[in-house]
mmCIF file of C-alpha atoms in Angstrom:
data_model
loop_
_atom_site.group_PDB
_atom_site.id
_atom_site.type_symbol
_atom_site.label_atom_id
_atom_site.label_comp_id
_atom_site.label_asym_id
_atom_site.label_seq_id
_atom_site.Cartn_x
_atom_site.Cartn_y
_atom_site.Cartn_z
ATOM 1 C CA MET A 5 23.453 6.766 -4.019
ATOM 2 C CA ARG A 6 22.419 9.157 -1.300
ATOM 3 C CA ILE A 7 18.631 9.134 -1.565
ATOM 4 C CA ALA A 8 16.233 11.614 -0.009
ATOM 5 C CA PHE A 9 13.093 9.647 0.898
ATOM 6 C CA TYR A 10 9.972 11.719 1.459
ATOM 7 C CA ALA A 11 6.400 10.689 2.293
ATOM 8 C CA PRO A 12 4.031 13.661 1.864
ATOM 9 C CA MET A 13 1.085 11.577 3.080
ATOM 10 C CA LYS A 14 2.503 10.616 6.474
ATOM 11 C CA PRO A 15 6.031 10.574 7.980
ATOM 12 C CA LEU A 16 7.475 7.135 8.617
ATOM 13 C CA ASP A 17 7.791 7.758 12.359
ATOM 14 C CA SER A 18 4.085 8.513 12.735
ATOM 15 C CA PRO A 19 2.674 6.814 15.858
ATOM 16 C CA VAL A 20 -0.467 5.834 13.927
ATOM 17 C CA PRO A 21 -0.132 2.303 12.472
ATOM 18 C CA SER A 22 -1.245 1.977 8.865
ATOM 19 C CA GLY A 23 -0.495 0.151 5.659
ATOM 20 C CA ASP A 24 1.131 3.183 4.027
ATOM 21 C CA ARG A 25 3.513 3.602 6.971
ATOM 22 C CA ALA A 26 4.452 -0.089 6.785
ATOM 23 C CA VAL A 27 5.035 0.064 3.027
ATOM 24 C CA GLY A 28 7.159 3.199 3.348
ATOM 25 C CA ARG A 29 9.390 1.523 5.918
ATOM 26 C CA LEU A 30 9.736 -1.528 3.661
ATOM 27 C CA ILE A 31 10.821 0.682 0.766
ATOM 28 C CA VAL A 32 13.535 2.262 2.919
ATOM 29 C CA ARG A 33 14.736 -1.206 3.944
ATOM 30 C CA ALA A 34 14.817 -2.317 0.315
ATOM 31 C CA LEU A 35 16.873 0.747 -0.631
ATOM 32 C CA GLU A 36 19.347 0.100 2.165
ATOM 33 C CA MET A 37 19.609 -3.568 1.190
ATOM 34 C CA ALA A 38 20.631 -2.390 -2.292
ATOM 35 C CA GLY A 39 23.479 -0.401 -0.742
ATOM 36 C CA HIS A 40 21.980 3.074 -0.839
ATOM 37 C CA GLU A 41 22.214 5.687 1.912
ATOM 38 C CA VAL A 42 18.724 6.878 2.768
ATOM 39 C CA ILE A 43 17.970 10.193 4.445
ATOM 40 C CA GLN A 44 14.537 11.477 5.435
ATOM 41 C CA PRO A 45 14.953 15.235 5.165
ATOM 42 C CA SER A 46 11.458 16.384 6.142
ATOM 43 C CA ARG A 47 8.413 15.378 8.192
ATOM 44 C CA LEU A 48 6.186 17.988 6.531
ATOM 45 C CA ARG A 49 2.766 16.435 5.913
ATOM 46 C CA LEU A 50 1.117 17.667 2.728
ATOM 47 C CA TRP A 51 -1.847 15.275 2.847
ATOM 48 C CA LEU A 52 -5.365 16.616 3.293
ATOM 49 C CA LYS A 53 -8.501 14.738 4.250
ATOM 50 C CA GLU A 54 -10.821 17.258 2.556
ATOM 51 C CA GLY A 55 -9.888 19.154 -0.578
ATOM 52 C CA SER A 56 -10.296 22.818 -1.485
ATOM 53 C CA HIS A 57 -8.289 25.331 -3.513
ATOM 54 C CA ASP A 58 -7.400 27.396 -0.455
ATOM 55 C CA ALA A 59 -6.395 24.428 1.716
ATOM 56 C CA LEU A 60 -4.190 22.969 -1.015
ATOM 57 C CA ALA A 61 -2.649 26.366 -1.776
ATOM 58 C CA GLU A 62 -1.751 26.713 1.908
ATOM 59 C CA LYS A 63 0.012 23.337 1.788
ATOM 60 C CA GLU A 64 1.940 24.598 -1.244
ATOM 61 C CA ARG A 65 3.058 27.680 0.693
ATOM 62 C CA LEU A 66 4.238 25.501 3.567
ATOM 63 C CA ALA A 67 6.200 23.367 1.105
ATOM 64 C CA ASP A 68 7.844 26.484 -0.385
ATOM 65 C CA SER A 69 9.038 27.556 3.047
ATOM 66 C CA GLU A 70 10.316 24.043 3.850
ATOM 67 C CA ALA A 71 12.085 23.854 0.481
ATOM 68 C CA GLU A 72 13.987 27.066 1.228
ATOM 69 C CA ARG A 73 15.104 25.643 4.563
ATOM 70 C CA LEU A 74 16.248 22.354 3.074
ATOM 71 C CA LEU A 75 18.061 23.950 0.139
ATOM 72 C CA ALA A 76 20.007 26.132 2.567
ATOM 73 C CA ASP A 77 20.862 23.038 4.586
ATOM 74 C CA PHE A 78 21.940 21.106 1.481
ATOM 75 C CA ALA A 79 24.177 24.043 0.512
ATOM 76 C CA ARG A 80 26.065 23.616 3.796
ATOM 77 C CA HIS A 81 26.056 19.810 3.845
ATOM 78 C CA ARG A 82 26.012 17.015 1.315
ATOM 79 C CA ALA A 83 22.950 17.117 -0.930
ATOM 80 C CA PRO A 84 21.124 13.957 -2.055
ATOM 81 C CA ASP A 85 21.848 12.339 -5.407
ATOM 82 C CA LEU A 86 18.177 11.537 -6.013
ATOM 83 C CA TRP A 87 14.807 12.477 -4.532
ATOM 84 C CA LEU A 88 12.285 9.663 -4.005
ATOM 85 C CA THR A 89 8.714 10.553 -3.124
ATOM 86 C CA TYR A 90 6.424 7.845 -1.790
ATOM 87 C CA HIS A 91 2.648 7.936 -2.335
ATOM 88 C CA LEU A 92 2.065 10.796 -4.762
ATOM 89 C CA TYR A 93 -1.565 11.572 -5.598
ATOM 90 C CA HIS A 94 -4.114 14.408 -5.566
ATOM 91 C CA LYS A 95 -4.532 14.414 -1.776
ATOM 92 C CA ALA A 96 -0.764 14.651 -1.207
ATOM 93 C CA PRO A 97 0.945 16.631 -3.978
ATOM 94 C CA ASP A 98 4.710 16.776 -3.533
ATOM 95 C CA TRP A 99 5.448 20.473 -3.882
ATOM 96 C CA LEU A 100 8.479 19.957 -1.641
ATOM 97 C CA GLY A 101 10.427 17.261 -3.467
ATOM 98 C CA SER A 102 9.625 18.465 -6.956
ATOM 99 C CA ARG A 103 10.976 21.939 -6.138
ATOM 100 C CA ILE A 104 14.132 20.642 -4.461
ATOM 101 C CA ALA A 105 14.933 18.110 -7.190
ATOM 102 C CA ASN A 106 14.541 20.828 -9.810
ATOM 103 C CA ALA A 107 16.706 23.299 -7.855
ATOM 104 C CA LEU A 108 19.466 20.728 -7.256
ATOM 105 C CA GLY A 109 19.284 19.277 -10.755
ATOM 106 C CA ILE A 110 18.896 15.709 -9.461
ATOM 107 C CA PRO A 111 16.613 12.854 -10.591
ATOM 108 C CA TYR A 112 13.063 12.882 -9.242
ATOM 109 C CA VAL A 113 11.231 9.567 -8.733
ATOM 110 C CA ALA A 114 7.642 9.029 -7.592
ATOM 111 C CA ILE A 115 6.841 5.599 -6.157
ATOM 112 C CA GLU A 116 3.327 4.272 -5.527
ATOM 113 C CA ALA A 117 1.903 7.092 -7.595
ATOM 114 C CA SER A 118 -1.699 7.114 -8.788
ATOM 115 C CA ARG A 119 -3.956 9.319 -10.898
ATOM 116 C CA ALA A 120 -7.751 9.422 -10.659
ATOM 117 C CA ALA A 121 -9.015 11.372 -13.687
ATOM 118 C CA LYS A 122 -12.352 12.101 -11.966
ATOM 119 C CA ARG A 123 -10.449 14.490 -9.650
ATOM 120 C CA ARG A 124 -9.582 16.765 -12.580
ATOM 121 C CA THR A 125 -12.497 18.977 -11.513
ATOM 122 C CA GLY A 126 -14.052 19.696 -8.139
ATOM 123 C CA ASP A 127 -12.512 20.169 -4.706
ATOM 124 C CA TRP A 128 -9.305 18.325 -5.598
ATOM 125 C CA ALA A 129 -8.670 19.998 -8.961
ATOM 126 C CA TYR A 130 -5.774 22.113 -7.645
ATOM 127 C CA GLY A 131 -4.003 19.065 -6.253
ATOM 128 C CA PHE A 132 -4.748 16.982 -9.343
ATOM 129 C CA ALA A 133 -3.214 19.589 -11.667
ATOM 130 C CA ALA A 134 -0.189 19.942 -9.403
ATOM 131 C CA VAL A 135 0.426 16.189 -9.399
ATOM 132 C CA ASP A 136 0.186 16.068 -13.206
ATOM 133 C CA THR A 137 3.005 18.618 -13.334
ATOM 134 C CA MET A 138 5.050 16.517 -10.914
ATOM 135 C CA LEU A 139 4.445 13.373 -12.969
ATOM 136 C CA GLU A 140 5.689 15.211 -16.036
ATOM 137 C CA GLN A 141 8.836 16.228 -14.137
ATOM 138 C CA ALA A 142 9.505 12.740 -12.733
ATOM 139 C CA ASP A 143 12.286 10.734 -14.322
ATOM 140 C CA MET A 144 10.566 7.517 -13.251
ATOM 141 C CA VAL A 145 7.019 6.937 -12.027
ATOM 142 C CA VAL A 146 6.327 3.686 -10.183
ATOM 143 C CA ALA A 147 2.839 2.217 -9.760
ATOM 144 C CA SER A 148 1.946 -0.583 -7.355
ATOM 145 C CA HIS A 149 -0.431 -2.426 -9.654
ATOM 146 C CA ARG A 150 -1.847 -2.555 -13.169
ATOM 147 C CA LEU A 151 -4.929 -0.436 -12.486
ATOM 148 C CA ASP A 152 -2.858 2.501 -11.222
ATOM 149 C CA ALA A 153 -0.417 2.083 -14.112
ATOM 150 C CA ARG A 154 -3.269 2.397 -16.625
ATOM 151 C CA GLY A 155 -4.364 5.654 -15.043
ATOM 152 C CA LEU A 156 -0.837 7.055 -15.024
ATOM 153 C CA ALA A 157 -0.191 6.056 -18.647
ATOM 154 C CA ALA A 158 -2.414 8.935 -19.778
ATOM 155 C CA VAL A 159 0.301 11.436 -18.797
ATOM 156 C CA VAL A 160 3.508 9.418 -18.231
ATOM 157 C CA PRO A 161 5.416 8.037 -21.244
ATOM 158 C CA GLU A 162 5.993 4.282 -21.302
ATOM 159 C CA GLU A 163 9.752 4.716 -20.900
ATOM 160 C CA ARG A 164 9.267 6.461 -17.551
ATOM 161 C CA LEU A 165 6.482 4.262 -16.148
ATOM 162 C CA THR A 166 6.853 0.909 -14.427
ATOM 163 C CA ILE A 167 5.229 -1.325 -11.816
ATOM 164 C CA LEU A 168 6.890 -2.441 -8.599
ATOM 165 C CA PRO A 169 4.528 -5.028 -7.086
ATOM 166 C CA PRO A 170 3.848 -4.764 -3.348
ATOM 167 C CA PHE A 171 6.340 -6.683 -1.234
ATOM 168 C CA ILE A 172 7.134 -7.776 2.306
ATOM 169 C CA ASP A 173 9.950 -9.544 4.114
ATOM 170 C CA ALA A 174 8.537 -13.044 3.693
ATOM 171 C CA ALA A 175 11.155 -14.578 5.961
ATOM 172 C CA THR A 176 9.591 -12.923 9.012
ATOM 173 C CA PHE A 177 6.446 -15.016 8.608
ATOM 174 C CA GLU A 178 7.470 -18.523 9.536
ATOM 175 C CA VAL A 179 5.430 -21.581 8.642
ATOM 176 C CA THR A 180 6.041 -24.567 10.907
ATOM 177 C CA GLY A 181 4.441 -27.099 8.583
ATOM 178 C CA PRO A 182 1.392 -27.860 6.449
ATOM 179 C CA ARG A 183 -1.957 -27.037 8.008
ATOM 180 C CA LEU A 184 -4.155 -29.985 8.832
ATOM 181 C CA LEU A 185 -7.786 -28.940 8.611
ATOM 182 C CA GLU A 186 -9.373 -31.915 10.299
ATOM 183 C CA ARG A 187 -13.070 -32.613 10.049
ATOM 184 C CA GLY A 188 -14.867 -31.977 13.300
ATOM 185 C CA GLU A 189 -12.886 -28.810 13.990
ATOM 186 C CA PRO A 190 -14.197 -25.387 12.942
ATOM 187 C CA ILE A 191 -12.237 -23.650 10.203
ATOM 188 C CA ARG A 192 -10.421 -20.753 11.824
ATOM 189 C CA LEU A 193 -10.991 -17.476 9.978
ATOM 190 C CA LEU A 194 -8.835 -14.420 10.637
ATOM 191 C CA THR A 195 -9.085 -10.756 9.768
ATOM 192 C CA VAL A 196 -6.633 -7.972 10.641
ATOM 193 C CA ALA A 197 -7.723 -4.350 10.218
ATOM 194 C CA MET A 198 -8.050 -1.118 12.152
ATOM 195 C CA MET A 199 -11.573 -0.102 13.144
ATOM 196 C CA ARG A 200 -11.700 3.335 11.579
ATOM 197 C CA ALA A 201 -14.659 5.138 10.040
ATOM 198 C CA GLY A 202 -14.963 5.002 6.273
ATOM 199 C CA ASP A 203 -13.670 2.157 4.102
ATOM 200 C CA LYS A 204 -12.512 -0.011 7.022
ATOM 201 C CA THR A 205 -15.960 0.128 8.598
ATOM 202 C CA ALA A 206 -17.540 -0.593 5.212
ATOM 203 C CA SER A 207 -15.351 -3.686 4.867
ATOM 204 C CA TYR A 208 -16.287 -4.922 8.324
ATOM 205 C CA ARG A 209 -19.962 -4.469 7.438
ATOM 206 C CA VAL A 210 -19.566 -6.564 4.275
ATOM 207 C CA LEU A 211 -17.718 -9.262 6.239
ATOM 208 C CA ALA A 212 -20.382 -9.397 8.956
ATOM 209 C CA GLU A 213 -23.211 -9.663 6.418
ATOM 210 C CA ALA A 214 -21.360 -12.343 4.448
ATOM 211 C CA LEU A 215 -20.712 -14.454 7.551
ATOM 212 C CA GLU A 216 -24.386 -14.219 8.459
ATOM 213 C CA ARG A 217 -25.123 -15.888 5.110
ATOM 214 C CA ILE A 218 -22.906 -18.906 5.924
ATOM 215 C CA ARG A 219 -24.077 -19.602 9.462
ATOM 216 C CA ASP A 220 -24.761 -23.185 8.414
ATOM 217 C CA LEU A 221 -21.022 -23.831 7.965
ATOM 218 C CA ASP A 222 -18.559 -24.639 10.747
ATOM 219 C CA TRP A 223 -16.207 -21.681 11.308
ATOM 220 C CA ARG A 224 -14.846 -19.370 13.968
ATOM 221 C CA LEU A 225 -13.543 -15.838 13.422
ATOM 222 C CA THR A 226 -10.687 -14.001 15.137
ATOM 223 C CA VAL A 227 -10.524 -10.223 14.686
ATOM 224 C CA VAL A 228 -7.270 -8.307 15.203
ATOM 225 C CA GLY A 229 -7.815 -4.564 15.324
ATOM 226 C CA ASP A 230 -9.044 -1.602 17.301
ATOM 227 C CA GLY A 231 -10.257 1.940 16.788
ATOM 228 C CA GLU A 232 -13.022 4.425 17.381
ATOM 229 C CA MET A 233 -15.618 2.248 15.600
ATOM 230 C CA ARG A 234 -14.883 -0.860 17.673
ATOM 231 C CA ASP A 235 -18.107 -1.024 19.712
ATOM 232 C CA GLU A 236 -20.334 -0.562 16.689
ATOM 233 C CA ILE A 237 -18.397 -2.996 14.512
ATOM 234 C CA MET A 238 -18.171 -5.771 17.085
ATOM 235 C CA GLY A 239 -21.924 -5.543 17.561
ATOM 236 C CA TRP A 240 -22.373 -6.825 14.007
ATOM 237 C CA PHE A 241 -20.635 -10.162 14.676
ATOM 238 C CA ASP A 242 -21.869 -13.294 16.444
ATOM 239 C CA PRO A 243 -20.194 -13.106 19.890
ATOM 240 C CA VAL A 244 -20.238 -16.912 20.242
ATOM 241 C CA ARG A 245 -18.299 -17.425 17.020
ATOM 242 C CA THR A 246 -16.094 -14.328 17.155
ATOM 243 C CA ALA A 247 -12.994 -13.627 19.245
ATOM 244 C CA TRP A 248 -11.763 -10.048 19.309
ATOM 245 C CA VAL A 249 -8.126 -9.767 20.451
ATOM 246 C CA GLY A 250 -7.663 -6.011 19.948
ATOM 247 C CA GLN A 251 -4.645 -4.283 18.445
ATOM 248 C CA LEU A 252 -1.432 -6.331 18.506
ATOM 249 C CA ASP A 253 2.200 -5.631 17.749
ATOM 250 C CA ALA A 254 3.899 -7.250 14.764
ATOM 251 C CA ALA A 255 4.854 -10.382 16.698
ATOM 252 C CA GLY A 256 1.326 -10.769 17.986
ATOM 253 C CA VAL A 257 -0.174 -10.465 14.501
ATOM 254 C CA THR A 258 2.319 -13.010 13.153
ATOM 255 C CA ALA A 259 1.275 -15.426 15.907
ATOM 256 C CA GLN A 260 -2.372 -15.022 14.908
ATOM 257 C CA TYR A 261 -1.546 -15.824 11.271
ATOM 258 C CA ALA A 262 0.119 -19.031 12.443
ATOM 259 C CA GLN A 263 -3.023 -20.129 14.297
ATOM 260 C CA ALA A 264 -5.535 -19.493 11.485
ATOM 261 C CA ASP A 265 -6.688 -21.491 8.444
ATOM 262 C CA LEU A 266 -8.095 -18.773 6.159
ATOM 263 C CA PHE A 267 -7.646 -14.994 5.949
ATOM 264 C CA VAL A 268 -10.787 -12.995 5.106
ATOM 265 C CA TRP A 269 -11.126 -9.304 4.269
ATOM 266 C CA PRO A 270 -13.452 -7.500 1.806
ATOM 267 C CA ALA A 271 -10.925 -4.668 1.185
ATOM 268 C CA VAL A 272 -13.529 -2.087 0.154
ATOM 269 C CA ARG A 273 -11.777 0.623 -1.919
ATOM 270 C CA GLU A 274 -8.321 -0.438 -0.660
ATOM 271 C CA ALA A 275 -5.269 -0.018 -2.889
ATOM 272 C CA TYR A 276 -4.177 -3.624 -2.415
ATOM 273 C CA GLY A 277 -3.836 -4.512 1.295
ATOM 274 C CA LEU A 278 -0.437 -5.449 2.712
ATOM 275 C CA VAL A 279 -2.122 -7.889 5.107
ATOM 276 C CA PHE A 280 -2.948 -10.147 2.165
ATOM 277 C CA LEU A 281 0.761 -10.633 1.509
ATOM 278 C CA GLU A 282 1.495 -11.212 5.196
ATOM 279 C CA ALA A 283 -1.271 -13.786 5.476
ATOM 280 C CA GLN A 284 -0.174 -15.646 2.342
ATOM 281 C CA ALA A 285 3.467 -15.592 3.476
ATOM 282 C CA SER A 286 2.222 -17.312 6.633
ATOM 283 C CA GLY A 287 0.658 -20.077 4.543
ATOM 284 C CA LEU A 288 -2.893 -18.760 4.625
ATOM 285 C CA PRO A 289 -5.138 -18.748 1.571
ATOM 286 C CA VAL A 290 -7.278 -15.636 1.250
ATOM 287 C CA VAL A 291 -10.846 -14.593 0.529
ATOM 288 C CA ALA A 292 -10.774 -10.953 -0.583
ATOM 289 C CA GLY A 293 -12.733 -8.283 -2.385
ATOM 290 C CA ASP A 294 -11.363 -7.598 -5.871
ATOM 291 C CA ALA A 295 -10.723 -3.868 -5.304
ATOM 292 C CA ASN A 296 -7.993 -2.042 -7.229
ATOM 293 C CA GLY A 297 -4.683 -3.942 -6.934
ATOM 294 C CA VAL A 298 -5.905 -6.886 -4.841
ATOM 295 C CA PRO A 299 -6.075 -9.230 -7.901
ATOM 296 C CA ASP A 300 -2.381 -8.447 -8.464
ATOM 297 C CA ILE A 301 -1.409 -10.107 -5.173
ATOM 298 C CA VAL A 302 -4.240 -12.600 -4.501
ATOM 299 C CA TYR A 303 -4.336 -15.027 -7.408
ATOM 300 C CA GLU A 304 -7.818 -16.391 -8.074
ATOM 301 C CA GLY A 305 -7.960 -20.157 -7.739
ATOM 302 C CA GLU A 306 -4.267 -20.378 -6.866
ATOM 303 C CA THR A 307 -3.745 -18.545 -3.582
ATOM 304 C CA GLY A 308 -7.281 -17.453 -2.790
ATOM 305 C CA PHE A 309 -10.785 -16.514 -3.859
ATOM 306 C CA LEU A 310 -11.943 -13.085 -5.062
ATOM 307 C CA ALA A 311 -15.381 -11.563 -4.580
ATOM 308 C CA VAL A 312 -16.974 -8.480 -6.079
ATOM 309 C CA SER A 313 -15.753 -5.557 -4.006
ATOM 310 C CA GLY A 314 -18.341 -4.325 -1.522
ATOM 311 C CA ASP A 315 -20.836 -7.111 -2.316
ATOM 312 C CA ALA A 316 -21.733 -9.185 0.751
ATOM 313 C CA GLU A 317 -23.536 -11.865 -1.290
ATOM 314 C CA SER A 318 -20.532 -12.322 -3.580
ATOM 315 C CA PHE A 319 -18.210 -12.472 -0.563
ATOM 316 C CA ALA A 320 -20.438 -15.091 1.097
ATOM 317 C CA LYS A 321 -20.304 -17.241 -2.062
ATOM 318 C CA ALA A 322 -16.500 -17.005 -2.098
ATOM 319 C CA LEU A 323 -16.392 -17.992 1.583
ATOM 320 C CA ARG A 324 -18.694 -20.935 0.976
ATOM 321 C CA LEU A 325 -16.490 -22.114 -1.893
ATOM 322 C CA ALA A 326 -13.341 -21.782 0.213
ATOM 323 C CA LEU A 327 -14.806 -23.711 3.137
ATOM 324 C CA SER A 328 -16.214 -26.499 0.960
ATOM 325 C CA ASP A 329 -12.940 -28.422 0.500
ATOM 326 C CA ARG A 330 -10.531 -28.497 3.428
ATOM 327 C CA LYS A 331 -7.796 -30.389 1.579
ATOM 328 C CA HIS A 332 -7.882 -27.927 -1.299
ATOM 329 C CA LEU A 333 -7.760 -25.053 1.183
ATOM 330 C CA ALA A 334 -4.606 -26.485 2.742
ATOM 331 C CA ARG A 335 -2.983 -26.883 -0.700
ATOM 332 C CA MET A 336 -3.813 -23.275 -1.533
ATOM 333 C CA GLY A 337 -2.128 -22.177 1.677
ATOM 334 C CA ALA A 338 1.113 -23.814 0.579
ATOM 335 C CA GLN A 339 0.801 -22.186 -2.853
ATOM 336 C CA ALA A 340 0.192 -18.820 -1.193
ATOM 337 C CA ARG A 341 3.438 -19.099 0.743
ATOM 338 C CA GLU A 342 5.374 -19.978 -2.419
ATOM 339 C CA SER A 343 3.712 -17.145 -4.320
ATOM 340 C CA VAL A 344 4.828 -14.468 -1.875
ATOM 341 C CA SER A 345 8.353 -15.876 -1.638
ATOM 342 C CA GLY A 346 8.693 -15.931 -5.407
ATOM 343 C CA ARG A 347 6.783 -12.820 -6.459
ATOM 344 C CA HIS A 348 6.563 -10.406 -3.551
ATOM 345 C CA ASP A 349 9.624 -10.770 -1.323
ATOM 346 C CA ILE A 350 11.831 -7.835 -0.327
ATOM 347 C CA GLN A 351 14.978 -9.436 -1.754
ATOM 348 C CA ALA A 352 13.684 -9.367 -5.338
ATOM 349 C CA ALA A 353 12.013 -5.989 -4.774
ATOM 350 C CA SER A 354 15.307 -4.484 -3.609
ATOM 351 C CA ARG A 355 17.012 -5.512 -6.852
ATOM 352 C CA LYS A 356 14.162 -4.209 -9.001
ATOM 353 C CA LEU A 357 13.988 -0.927 -7.086
ATOM 354 C CA ASP A 358 17.725 -0.422 -7.540
ATOM 355 C CA ALA A 359 17.339 -0.987 -11.304
ATOM 356 C CA ILE A 360 14.493 1.554 -11.402
ATOM 357 C CA LEU A 361 16.648 4.206 -9.742
ATOM 358 C CA ARG A 362 19.558 3.509 -12.086
ATOM 359 C CA LYS A 363 17.207 3.932 -15.024
ATOM 360 C CA ALA A 364 15.937 7.206 -13.532
ATOM 361 C CA GLN A 365 19.506 8.484 -13.414
ATOM 362 C CA ASP A 366 20.035 7.591 -17.069
ATOM 363 C CA ILE A 367 16.764 9.208 -18.140
ATOM 364 C CA HIS A 368 17.549 12.320 -16.130
ATOM 365 C CA THR A 369 20.941 12.649 -17.807
ATOM 366 C CA LYS A 370 19.398 12.194 -21.255
ATOM 367 C CA ARG A 371 16.642 14.728 -20.545
ATOM 368 C CA ILE A 372 19.164 17.318 -19.341
ATOM 369 C CA THR A 373 21.436 16.667 -22.296
ATOM 370 C CA GLY A 374 18.501 16.922 -24.677
ATOM 371 C CA SER A 375 17.446 20.216 -23.128
ATOM 372 C CA CYS A 376 20.974 21.577 -23.432
ATOM 373 C CA ARG A 377 21.106 20.663 -27.113
ATOM 374 C CA LYS A 378 17.977 22.707 -27.755
ATOM 375 C CA LEU A 379 19.537 25.893 -26.367
ATOM 376 C CA PRO A 380 20.509 28.482 -29.032
ATOM 377 C CA ALA A 381 24.215 28.987 -29.624
ATOM 378 C CA SER A 382 25.671 32.008 -27.865
#
């Protein structure tokens, strides 16, 4: 299939590193691995940081203008066979793809969609209502985890709703051998996250407070990340026990995974956290906050330990438990690697994604045929 891939939240060539950009690029790779031709027809960003009726309506007008341009282009050149929108929710309604798919009469698929019912009223109401219409139009709606799927089930029929678990290319995270956590050496903790205001800063605050509660244990922390909140955040951590290495490229981050013993991140209000999969693929067990989809990729007692999201005391207890048995921690690291390879690797995700798109085609055909049957005879 020729697939139009569109990310209303942020274009895939954005210079700003983020989890959503990384996931979007992985989805494109998975599509290409399945033999599909992927085009990215527009860089129009429909995402808003702050919601209001007027601001959202202006984004809709921009999408209308862009849709006219693209439809004219598709009339001259080959049009896509299917439109795939990545990250559909109230802050980034897809007025562009939904209009084009309807005009071309092609299947419309929304991947990593979510629906927060509390946004039905208030500043985001216009975007929430628009997304509900798009979910109704979609031939398949794909959630990333069970919590999002439950929210979507209120408006999306079971036949058109599925879950595609988060995935990575596990082969890029090599493990040279089992970790040997010898007594007498500090356990090497690692965290990888940008230092932005908001949820990232909140997570760093929880981590700093939790580590303060386990000062009696033998550990060292390495922090990979940078951003406008760096000076404030780094002031919360013990400078003797903490090494800050700044922002690194992919190879540099992979090297840090290989040198650590335990990955730690509170994940306050995060969707799921791609870094948890990367760390586990590298053979690292994880201590994480149990926000949203994190329990779908960090398996309590098997590949890591979960704490109450945003609770520093709960996170400290999980850290203490993790650090209490070095041999068990090493075994969990091996299980974490196997878990990602078996459950969250791009190879399996590519096959499942291909099956989802094939099903969307079938549903689209049935919906069109059903609509045609309802038309009165001429």
